[in-house]
Amino acid sequence: WDKAKEIGLSLLISPLFGFSMTIILMYIIRSLTKKSSYGDSLFKEPKKNSPPPVWIRSILILTCTLVSFFHGSNDGQKGVGLVMLILIGIVPAYFALDQSFLPSRLPESLARIEQIIKSIDSSPLSASDKAQLEEATAMNQRLQARFSTLMDIPSIPKGERFLVRKDIMVMERNLSEVAKRQDVKLSESEKTSLKEELKKVRKVTDYSPKWVLLMISISLGLGTMIGWKRIVKTVGEKIGKEHLTYAQGASAEMVAASTIGLSSYFGLPVSTTHVLSSGIAGSMVANKGVKNLQPDTVRNILIAWFLTLPVVMLMAG
C-alpha cells in the first residue's frame, strides 16, 4: 500500500506540476521577449503551410527530442520491468539472477552487512521485528556460504537460483524495514553503509538483458510512429480553442521533459500524456485565461485519468 500511495501521489502531482510550471515559464518567456522582435514570432499562431524560422525550428526539435528521450527513460522502465517479471516468473533458472555478474564482488558486502546486523541490539525490538532480523541474519549467512567459493552465477544449480534471488530480496526488505525503527540504535553512517552494501548485493537481481532494453525501445518507437497523429491532433488542436503558438509548444515540452526526467531520477512512474496535456492546458490558460480551454476535451481527459487506474486494477484482478 505504501508503493500504491507513492504511485497515486506521483500521478496526481505531476499533471498539477506540469500545468502550473508551464504558466510560470510562459510568463518568463513573455517578459524576456516583450521588447524584442522574437516575441511576435513566438506568441503568434503559426501561418498555415509556412515553415517556422530556423531558430524556432531548432528549439522545437530540441524540446521534442528531450520529451521523447525522457518519455523513453520513464515508460521504458515500466516495459522492461514487466517483461523481466514475466521472464523471471516463467523461466527463473535463466533470468532470476544476472548470469554475467561476478560473484567475487559480493562476499565483502555481505560481510559488512553482517557486521552491521551484529551491532543492532534486538532486545527493545518487537517480536515481529526480531523475527525479521533473525531471518535476515540466516539469509546473510546462507548467501555468504554460497558466494565465498562461487566462480560464476551459472555454477549455481538451476533449481536453486530463484531461492538465491528470494534470499537477497527478502534480506534487503527486512533489513531496510528494521533499520527505520526508532528502537534500532544505528548511526547515520551505519545506516548509509547498510543501504549502499544492500544496493551492491541487489545488482545480481536488479538487471535486464540488452535484448529486452532494445525490444522495449523499438516497441515504444514503433508505437509512437503508428499512433502519433491522433495524439498530436488532440494535444495540439483540441485542448485549447486556438492553435498552439511556438512559445506554448516549446514551454509545455520543456516542462514535460523536466518533470518526466526528475520522476525517472527519483524512480517515480508518471504518465507522459498526463504531464504534456496538462502543460498544454497551462499554456492556454497563460495565454488567454481559463476561457481559452475546450471544456469537453478537458472533461474527457480528466475522466480518462480517473478511470484508468481502477479499471486496469479490476481487469488485472
mmCIF file of C-alpha atoms in Angstrom:
data_model
loop_
_atom_site.group_PDB
_atom_site.id
_atom_site.type_symbol
_atom_site.label_atom_id
_atom_site.label_comp_id
_atom_site.label_asym_id
_atom_site.label_seq_id
_atom_site.Cartn_x
_atom_site.Cartn_y
_atom_site.Cartn_z
ATOM 1 C CA TRP A 1 0.000 0.000 0.000
ATOM 2 C CA ASP A 2 2.939 2.362 0.614
ATOM 3 C CA LYS A 3 4.025 1.850 -3.009
ATOM 4 C CA ALA A 4 0.425 2.321 -4.213
ATOM 5 C CA LYS A 5 0.227 5.652 -2.328
ATOM 6 C CA GLU A 6 3.569 6.730 -3.835
ATOM 7 C CA ILE A 7 2.378 5.944 -7.381
ATOM 8 C CA GLY A 8 -1.007 7.601 -6.752
ATOM 9 C CA LEU A 9 0.614 10.798 -5.468
ATOM 10 C CA SER A 10 3.063 10.815 -8.375
ATOM 11 C CA LEU A 11 0.237 10.502 -10.925
ATOM 12 C CA LEU A 12 -1.769 13.218 -9.146
ATOM 13 C CA ILE A 13 1.010 15.753 -8.535
ATOM 14 C CA SER A 14 2.818 15.512 -11.909
ATOM 15 C CA PRO A 15 -0.061 16.963 -14.043
ATOM 16 C CA LEU A 16 -0.624 19.770 -11.499
ATOM 17 C CA PHE A 17 3.119 20.496 -11.551
ATOM 18 C CA GLY A 18 3.139 20.483 -15.387
ATOM 19 C CA PHE A 19 0.116 22.816 -15.514
ATOM 20 C CA SER A 20 1.468 25.414 -13.048
ATOM 21 C CA MET A 21 5.107 25.331 -14.245
ATOM 22 C CA THR A 22 4.063 25.924 -17.881
ATOM 23 C CA ILE A 23 2.125 29.050 -16.828
ATOM 24 C CA ILE A 24 5.234 30.330 -14.981
ATOM 25 C CA LEU A 25 7.546 29.518 -17.918
ATOM 26 C CA MET A 26 5.201 31.222 -20.394
ATOM 27 C CA TYR A 27 5.213 34.347 -18.210
ATOM 28 C CA ILE A 28 9.053 34.326 -18.048
ATOM 29 C CA ILE A 29 9.403 33.898 -21.852
ATOM 30 C CA ARG A 30 6.853 36.670 -22.487
ATOM 31 C CA SER A 31 8.686 39.019 -20.080
ATOM 32 C CA LEU A 32 12.104 38.301 -21.628
ATOM 33 C CA THR A 33 10.955 38.699 -25.256
ATOM 34 C CA LYS A 34 8.499 41.580 -24.749
ATOM 35 C CA LYS A 35 10.721 44.231 -26.310
ATOM 36 C CA SER A 36 12.437 42.020 -28.892
ATOM 37 C CA SER A 37 11.377 41.118 -32.429
ATOM 38 C CA TYR A 38 11.316 37.448 -31.388
ATOM 39 C CA GLY A 39 8.223 37.967 -29.209
ATOM 40 C CA ASP A 40 5.848 38.366 -32.175
ATOM 41 C CA SER A 41 7.101 35.171 -33.848
ATOM 42 C CA LEU A 42 6.849 33.134 -30.647
ATOM 43 C CA PHE A 43 3.385 34.199 -29.480
ATOM 44 C CA LYS A 44 1.512 34.428 -32.800
ATOM 45 C CA GLU A 45 -0.400 31.500 -34.293
ATOM 46 C CA PRO A 46 1.763 29.835 -36.982
ATOM 47 C CA LYS A 47 0.814 30.519 -40.607
ATOM 48 C CA LYS A 48 -0.606 27.550 -42.493
ATOM 49 C CA ASN A 49 1.790 25.773 -44.870
ATOM 50 C CA SER A 50 4.600 28.091 -43.766
ATOM 51 C CA PRO A 51 7.632 26.531 -42.035
ATOM 52 C CA PRO A 52 8.840 28.176 -38.811
ATOM 53 C CA PRO A 53 12.058 30.215 -38.791
ATOM 54 C CA VAL A 54 15.214 28.086 -38.442
ATOM 55 C CA TRP A 55 15.917 29.216 -34.853
ATOM 56 C CA ILE A 56 12.374 28.356 -33.720
ATOM 57 C CA ARG A 57 12.526 25.012 -35.527
ATOM 58 C CA SER A 58 15.823 24.238 -33.736
ATOM 59 C CA ILE A 59 14.248 24.989 -30.325
ATOM 60 C CA LEU A 60 11.212 22.801 -31.132
ATOM 61 C CA ILE A 61 13.388 19.905 -32.336
ATOM 62 C CA LEU A 62 15.431 20.152 -29.107
ATOM 63 C CA THR A 63 12.346 20.216 -26.832
ATOM 64 C CA CYS A 64 10.670 17.380 -28.791
ATOM 65 C CA THR A 65 13.845 15.303 -28.529
ATOM 66 C CA LEU A 66 14.017 15.869 -24.763
ATOM 67 C CA VAL A 67 10.375 14.793 -24.319
ATOM 68 C CA SER A 68 10.999 11.713 -26.460
ATOM 69 C CA PHE A 69 14.168 10.780 -24.548
ATOM 70 C CA PHE A 70 12.670 11.195 -21.076
ATOM 71 C CA HIS A 71 9.430 9.515 -22.168
ATOM 72 C CA GLY A 72 11.531 6.508 -23.156
ATOM 73 C CA SER A 73 13.507 6.597 -19.906
ATOM 74 C CA ASN A 74 10.303 6.578 -17.792
ATOM 75 C CA ASP A 75 7.877 4.451 -19.822
ATOM 76 C CA GLY A 76 10.741 2.195 -20.896
ATOM 77 C CA GLN A 77 11.377 1.227 -17.269
ATOM 78 C CA LYS A 78 7.741 0.097 -16.936
ATOM 79 C CA GLY A 79 8.011 -2.071 -20.045
ATOM 80 C CA VAL A 80 11.381 -3.552 -19.043
ATOM 81 C CA GLY A 81 10.088 -4.258 -15.509
ATOM 82 C CA LEU A 82 7.004 -6.027 -16.850
ATOM 83 C CA VAL A 83 8.988 -8.168 -19.314
ATOM 84 C CA MET A 84 11.524 -9.105 -16.598
ATOM 85 C CA LEU A 85 8.670 -10.028 -14.222
ATOM 86 C CA ILE A 86 7.265 -12.381 -16.876
ATOM 87 C CA LEU A 87 10.693 -13.879 -17.720
ATOM 88 C CA ILE A 88 11.625 -14.439 -14.054
ATOM 89 C CA GLY A 89 8.197 -15.971 -13.362
ATOM 90 C CA ILE A 90 8.257 -18.336 -16.350
ATOM 91 C CA VAL A 91 11.985 -19.189 -16.662
ATOM 92 C CA PRO A 92 13.561 -18.446 -13.229
ATOM 93 C CA ALA A 93 16.516 -20.764 -13.919
ATOM 94 C CA TYR A 94 17.756 -18.356 -16.617
ATOM 95 C CA PHE A 95 16.509 -14.942 -15.500
ATOM 96 C CA ALA A 96 16.277 -14.942 -11.669
ATOM 97 C CA LEU A 97 19.933 -13.810 -11.454
ATOM 98 C CA ASP A 98 22.229 -11.851 -13.760
ATOM 99 C CA GLN A 99 24.292 -14.558 -15.496
ATOM 100 C CA SER A 100 27.142 -12.128 -16.275
ATOM 101 C CA PHE A 101 27.528 -10.881 -12.679
ATOM 102 C CA LEU A 102 30.848 -11.647 -10.929
ATOM 103 C CA PRO A 103 30.127 -13.358 -7.551
ATOM 104 C CA SER A 104 33.544 -12.293 -6.197
ATOM 105 C CA ARG A 105 32.075 -8.790 -5.709
ATOM 106 C CA LEU A 106 29.567 -9.975 -3.084
ATOM 107 C CA PRO A 107 31.403 -11.564 -0.079
ATOM 108 C CA GLU A 108 32.861 -8.215 1.077
ATOM 109 C CA SER A 109 29.435 -6.510 1.002
ATOM 110 C CA LEU A 110 27.751 -9.441 2.762
ATOM 111 C CA ALA A 111 30.443 -9.431 5.484
ATOM 112 C CA ARG A 112 29.938 -5.693 6.028
ATOM 113 C CA ILE A 113 26.161 -6.224 6.280
ATOM 114 C CA GLU A 114 26.766 -8.989 8.867
ATOM 115 C CA GLN A 115 28.896 -6.601 10.980
ATOM 116 C CA ILE A 116 26.096 -4.006 10.993
ATOM 117 C CA ILE A 117 23.491 -6.674 11.883
ATOM 118 C CA LYS A 118 25.615 -7.785 14.851
ATOM 119 C CA SER A 119 25.808 -4.192 16.133
ATOM 120 C CA ILE A 120 21.984 -3.997 16.396
ATOM 121 C CA ASP A 121 20.616 -4.512 19.918
ATOM 122 C CA SER A 122 17.488 -6.621 19.354
ATOM 123 C CA SER A 123 16.220 -6.510 22.975
ATOM 124 C CA PRO A 124 13.965 -3.407 22.579
ATOM 125 C CA LEU A 125 12.519 -4.649 19.257
ATOM 126 C CA SER A 126 9.013 -6.110 18.872
ATOM 127 C CA ALA A 127 8.590 -9.855 18.259
ATOM 128 C CA SER A 128 7.904 -9.313 14.521
ATOM 129 C CA ASP A 129 10.983 -7.082 14.120
ATOM 130 C CA LYS A 130 13.141 -9.655 15.952
ATOM 131 C CA ALA A 131 11.837 -12.360 13.617
ATOM 132 C CA GLN A 132 12.692 -10.182 10.583
ATOM 133 C CA LEU A 133 16.200 -9.556 11.922
ATOM 134 C CA GLU A 134 16.786 -13.274 12.636
ATOM 135 C CA GLU A 135 15.511 -14.198 9.156
ATOM 136 C CA ALA A 136 17.824 -11.609 7.540
ATOM 137 C CA THR A 137 20.794 -12.933 9.582
ATOM 138 C CA ALA A 138 20.128 -16.525 8.457
ATOM 139 C CA MET A 139 19.800 -15.422 4.826
ATOM 140 C CA ASN A 140 23.021 -13.406 5.001
ATOM 141 C CA GLN A 141 24.894 -16.439 6.348
ATOM 142 C CA ARG A 142 23.467 -18.674 3.594
ATOM 143 C CA LEU A 143 24.477 -16.151 0.927
ATOM 144 C CA GLN A 144 27.995 -15.779 2.373
ATOM 145 C CA ALA A 145 28.479 -19.549 2.403
ATOM 146 C CA ARG A 146 27.310 -19.795 -1.210
ATOM 147 C CA PHE A 147 29.240 -16.856 -2.711
ATOM 148 C CA SER A 148 32.518 -17.348 -0.810
ATOM 149 C CA THR A 149 33.721 -20.049 -3.237
ATOM 150 C CA LEU A 150 31.482 -19.418 -6.252
ATOM 151 C CA MET A 151 33.267 -18.707 -9.550
ATOM 152 C CA ASP A 152 30.260 -17.620 -11.638
ATOM 153 C CA ILE A 153 26.436 -17.448 -11.500
ATOM 154 C CA PRO A 154 25.845 -20.342 -13.969
ATOM 155 C CA SER A 155 27.596 -22.610 -11.396
ATOM 156 C CA ILE A 156 24.534 -22.289 -9.116
ATOM 157 C CA PRO A 157 22.170 -25.235 -9.773
ATOM 158 C CA LYS A 158 19.205 -24.092 -11.883
ATOM 159 C CA GLY A 159 16.643 -25.173 -9.271
ATOM 160 C CA GLU A 160 18.301 -23.005 -6.598
ATOM 161 C CA ARG A 161 18.730 -19.711 -8.473
ATOM 162 C CA PHE A 162 15.262 -18.395 -7.629
ATOM 163 C CA LEU A 163 15.859 -19.245 -3.941
ATOM 164 C CA VAL A 164 19.086 -17.205 -4.012
ATOM 165 C CA ARG A 165 17.143 -14.309 -5.547
ATOM 166 C CA LYS A 166 14.498 -14.637 -2.843
ATOM 167 C CA ASP A 167 17.122 -14.638 -0.062
ATOM 168 C CA ILE A 168 18.703 -11.432 -1.422
ATOM 169 C CA MET A 169 15.408 -9.594 -1.888
ATOM 170 C CA VAL A 170 13.817 -10.626 1.435
ATOM 171 C CA MET A 171 17.037 -9.878 3.345
ATOM 172 C CA GLU A 172 17.159 -6.409 1.779
ATOM 173 C CA ARG A 173 13.486 -5.759 2.594
ATOM 174 C CA ASN A 174 13.768 -6.973 6.207
ATOM 175 C CA LEU A 175 16.932 -5.009 6.987
ATOM 176 C CA SER A 176 15.597 -1.836 5.338
ATOM 177 C CA GLU A 177 12.430 -2.051 7.461
ATOM 178 C CA VAL A 178 14.248 -2.841 10.729
ATOM 179 C CA ALA A 179 16.788 -0.024 10.157
ATOM 180 C CA LYS A 180 13.909 2.502 10.042
ATOM 181 C CA ARG A 181 12.677 1.596 13.548
ATOM 182 C CA GLN A 182 13.289 4.187 16.268
ATOM 183 C CA ASP A 183 14.353 1.435 18.698
ATOM 184 C CA VAL A 184 17.292 0.480 16.456
ATOM 185 C CA LYS A 185 20.391 2.360 17.569
ATOM 186 C CA LEU A 186 22.374 2.710 14.351
ATOM 187 C CA SER A 187 24.460 5.768 13.471
ATOM 188 C CA GLU A 188 23.728 7.648 10.249
ATOM 189 C CA SER A 189 27.000 6.377 8.768
ATOM 190 C CA GLU A 190 25.987 2.773 9.559
ATOM 191 C CA LYS A 191 22.545 3.278 8.001
ATOM 192 C CA THR A 192 24.143 4.781 4.882
ATOM 193 C CA SER A 193 26.681 1.968 4.707
ATOM 194 C CA LEU A 194 23.924 -0.660 5.099
ATOM 195 C CA LYS A 195 21.915 0.931 2.290
ATOM 196 C CA GLU A 196 24.944 1.086 -0.035
ATOM 197 C CA GLU A 197 26.027 -2.512 0.637
ATOM 198 C CA LEU A 198 22.475 -3.818 0.105
ATOM 199 C CA LYS A 199 22.360 -1.907 -3.180
ATOM 200 C CA LYS A 200 25.594 -3.628 -4.273
ATOM 201 C CA VAL A 201 24.148 -7.047 -3.401
ATOM 202 C CA ARG A 202 20.916 -6.278 -5.287
ATOM 203 C CA LYS A 203 22.893 -5.758 -8.513
ATOM 204 C CA VAL A 204 22.791 -9.525 -9.083
ATOM 205 C CA THR A 205 18.948 -9.428 -9.079
ATOM 206 C CA ASP A 206 18.230 -5.932 -10.446
ATOM 207 C CA TYR A 207 19.245 -6.181 -14.088
ATOM 208 C CA SER A 208 17.823 -6.592 -17.583
ATOM 209 C CA PRO A 209 19.447 -8.134 -20.690
ATOM 210 C CA LYS A 210 20.296 -5.756 -23.540
ATOM 211 C CA TRP A 211 17.852 -7.515 -25.881
ATOM 212 C CA VAL A 212 14.980 -6.633 -23.502
ATOM 213 C CA LEU A 213 16.032 -2.957 -23.486
ATOM 214 C CA LEU A 214 16.279 -2.990 -27.286
ATOM 215 C CA MET A 215 12.894 -4.702 -27.684
ATOM 216 C CA ILE A 216 11.129 -2.158 -25.445
ATOM 217 C CA SER A 217 12.898 0.777 -27.169
ATOM 218 C CA ILE A 218 11.807 -0.432 -30.607
ATOM 219 C CA SER A 219 8.261 -1.083 -29.344
ATOM 220 C CA LEU A 220 7.973 2.456 -27.927
ATOM 221 C CA GLY A 221 9.371 3.932 -31.139
ATOM 222 C CA LEU A 222 7.031 1.933 -33.404
ATOM 223 C CA GLY A 223 4.033 2.711 -31.181
ATOM 224 C CA THR A 224 4.748 6.425 -31.400
ATOM 225 C CA MET A 225 5.289 6.243 -35.189
ATOM 226 C CA ILE A 226 1.948 4.447 -35.690
ATOM 227 C CA GLY A 227 -0.239 6.313 -33.176
ATOM 228 C CA TRP A 228 1.240 9.836 -33.180
ATOM 229 C CA LYS A 229 -1.388 11.522 -35.369
ATOM 230 C CA ARG A 230 -4.393 11.227 -33.053
ATOM 231 C CA ILE A 231 -2.310 12.253 -30.039
ATOM 232 C CA VAL A 232 -0.826 15.274 -31.836
ATOM 233 C CA LYS A 233 -4.261 16.411 -33.094
ATOM 234 C CA THR A 234 -5.825 16.095 -29.614
ATOM 235 C CA VAL A 235 -2.946 17.740 -27.768
ATOM 236 C CA GLY A 236 -2.251 20.403 -30.408
ATOM 237 C CA GLU A 237 -5.757 21.360 -31.532
ATOM 238 C CA LYS A 238 -8.451 20.157 -29.112
ATOM 239 C CA ILE A 239 -7.308 21.159 -25.607
ATOM 240 C CA GLY A 240 -7.390 24.888 -26.356
ATOM 241 C CA LYS A 241 -9.729 26.986 -28.506
ATOM 242 C CA GLU A 242 -6.862 28.214 -30.657
ATOM 243 C CA HIS A 243 -3.909 26.605 -32.424
ATOM 244 C CA LEU A 244 -0.722 26.269 -30.364
ATOM 245 C CA THR A 245 1.864 29.018 -30.735
ATOM 246 C CA TYR A 246 5.578 28.163 -30.848
ATOM 247 C CA ALA A 247 6.049 29.503 -27.291
ATOM 248 C CA GLN A 248 3.218 27.334 -25.975
ATOM 249 C CA GLY A 249 4.546 24.169 -27.628
ATOM 250 C CA ALA A 250 8.151 24.743 -26.501
ATOM 251 C CA SER A 251 7.102 25.681 -22.926
ATOM 252 C CA ALA A 252 4.861 22.616 -22.499
ATOM 253 C CA GLU A 253 7.567 20.331 -23.892
ATOM 254 C CA MET A 254 10.322 21.805 -21.701
ATOM 255 C CA VAL A 255 8.174 21.376 -18.574
ATOM 256 C CA ALA A 256 7.126 17.853 -19.614
ATOM 257 C CA ALA A 257 10.752 16.807 -20.265
ATOM 258 C CA SER A 258 11.903 18.252 -16.907
ATOM 259 C CA THR A 259 9.032 16.654 -14.939
ATOM 260 C CA ILE A 260 9.450 13.229 -16.546
ATOM 261 C CA GLY A 261 13.263 13.397 -16.200
ATOM 262 C CA LEU A 262 13.057 14.220 -12.473
ATOM 263 C CA SER A 263 10.454 11.479 -11.954
ATOM 264 C CA SER A 264 12.728 8.931 -13.654
ATOM 265 C CA TYR A 265 15.663 10.048 -11.474
ATOM 266 C CA PHE A 266 13.621 9.541 -8.276
ATOM 267 C CA GLY A 267 12.130 6.269 -9.520
ATOM 268 C CA LEU A 268 8.545 7.587 -9.778
ATOM 269 C CA PRO A 269 6.235 6.494 -12.595
ATOM 270 C CA VAL A 270 4.389 9.309 -14.375
ATOM 271 C CA SER A 271 2.177 9.492 -17.439
ATOM 272 C CA THR A 272 3.822 11.403 -20.288
ATOM 273 C CA THR A 273 0.381 12.151 -21.753
ATOM 274 C CA HIS A 274 -0.896 13.487 -18.401
ATOM 275 C CA VAL A 275 2.099 15.791 -17.977
ATOM 276 C CA LEU A 276 2.210 17.050 -21.571
ATOM 277 C CA SER A 277 -1.543 17.624 -21.951
ATOM 278 C CA SER A 278 -1.699 19.438 -18.584
ATOM 279 C CA GLY A 279 1.273 21.537 -19.761
ATOM 280 C CA ILE A 280 -0.634 22.444 -22.959
ATOM 281 C CA ALA A 281 -3.680 23.350 -20.820
ATOM 282 C CA GLY A 282 -1.418 25.547 -18.664
ATOM 283 C CA SER A 283 -0.051 27.309 -21.760
ATOM 284 C CA MET A 284 -3.615 28.005 -22.969
ATOM 285 C CA VAL A 285 -4.550 29.474 -19.575
ATOM 286 C CA ALA A 286 -1.332 31.567 -19.578
ATOM 287 C CA ASN A 287 -2.239 32.953 -23.000
ATOM 288 C CA LYS A 288 -5.896 33.977 -22.564
ATOM 289 C CA GLY A 289 -7.172 32.570 -19.270
ATOM 290 C CA VAL A 290 -9.408 29.573 -18.403
ATOM 291 C CA LYS A 291 -11.950 30.548 -21.105
ATOM 292 C CA ASN A 292 -9.300 29.509 -23.684
ATOM 293 C CA LEU A 293 -9.739 25.798 -22.758
ATOM 294 C CA GLN A 294 -12.178 23.487 -24.548
ATOM 295 C CA PRO A 295 -14.312 22.107 -21.672
ATOM 296 C CA ASP A 296 -15.423 18.917 -23.491
ATOM 297 C CA THR A 297 -11.861 17.791 -24.242
ATOM 298 C CA VAL A 298 -10.631 18.674 -20.734
ATOM 299 C CA ARG A 299 -13.566 16.767 -19.217
ATOM 300 C CA ASN A 300 -12.872 13.677 -21.357
ATOM 301 C CA ILE A 301 -9.171 13.744 -20.443
ATOM 302 C CA LEU A 302 -9.975 14.036 -16.710
ATOM 303 C CA ILE A 303 -12.491 11.154 -16.896
ATOM 304 C CA ALA A 304 -9.860 9.012 -18.665
ATOM 305 C CA TRP A 305 -7.260 9.890 -15.983
ATOM 306 C CA PHE A 306 -9.548 8.963 -13.081
ATOM 307 C CA LEU A 307 -10.937 5.798 -14.681
ATOM 308 C CA THR A 308 -7.640 4.315 -15.922
ATOM 309 C CA LEU A 309 -6.296 3.130 -12.545
ATOM 310 C CA PRO A 310 -9.462 1.475 -11.112
ATOM 311 C CA VAL A 311 -10.363 -0.080 -14.487
ATOM 312 C CA VAL A 312 -6.935 -1.673 -15.068
ATOM 313 C CA MET A 313 -6.860 -2.864 -11.419
ATOM 314 C CA LEU A 314 -10.260 -4.526 -11.955
ATOM 315 C CA MET A 315 -9.120 -6.109 -15.243
ATOM 316 C CA ALA A 316 -5.858 -7.333 -13.646
ATOM 317 C CA GLY A 317 -7.859 -8.822 -10.747
#
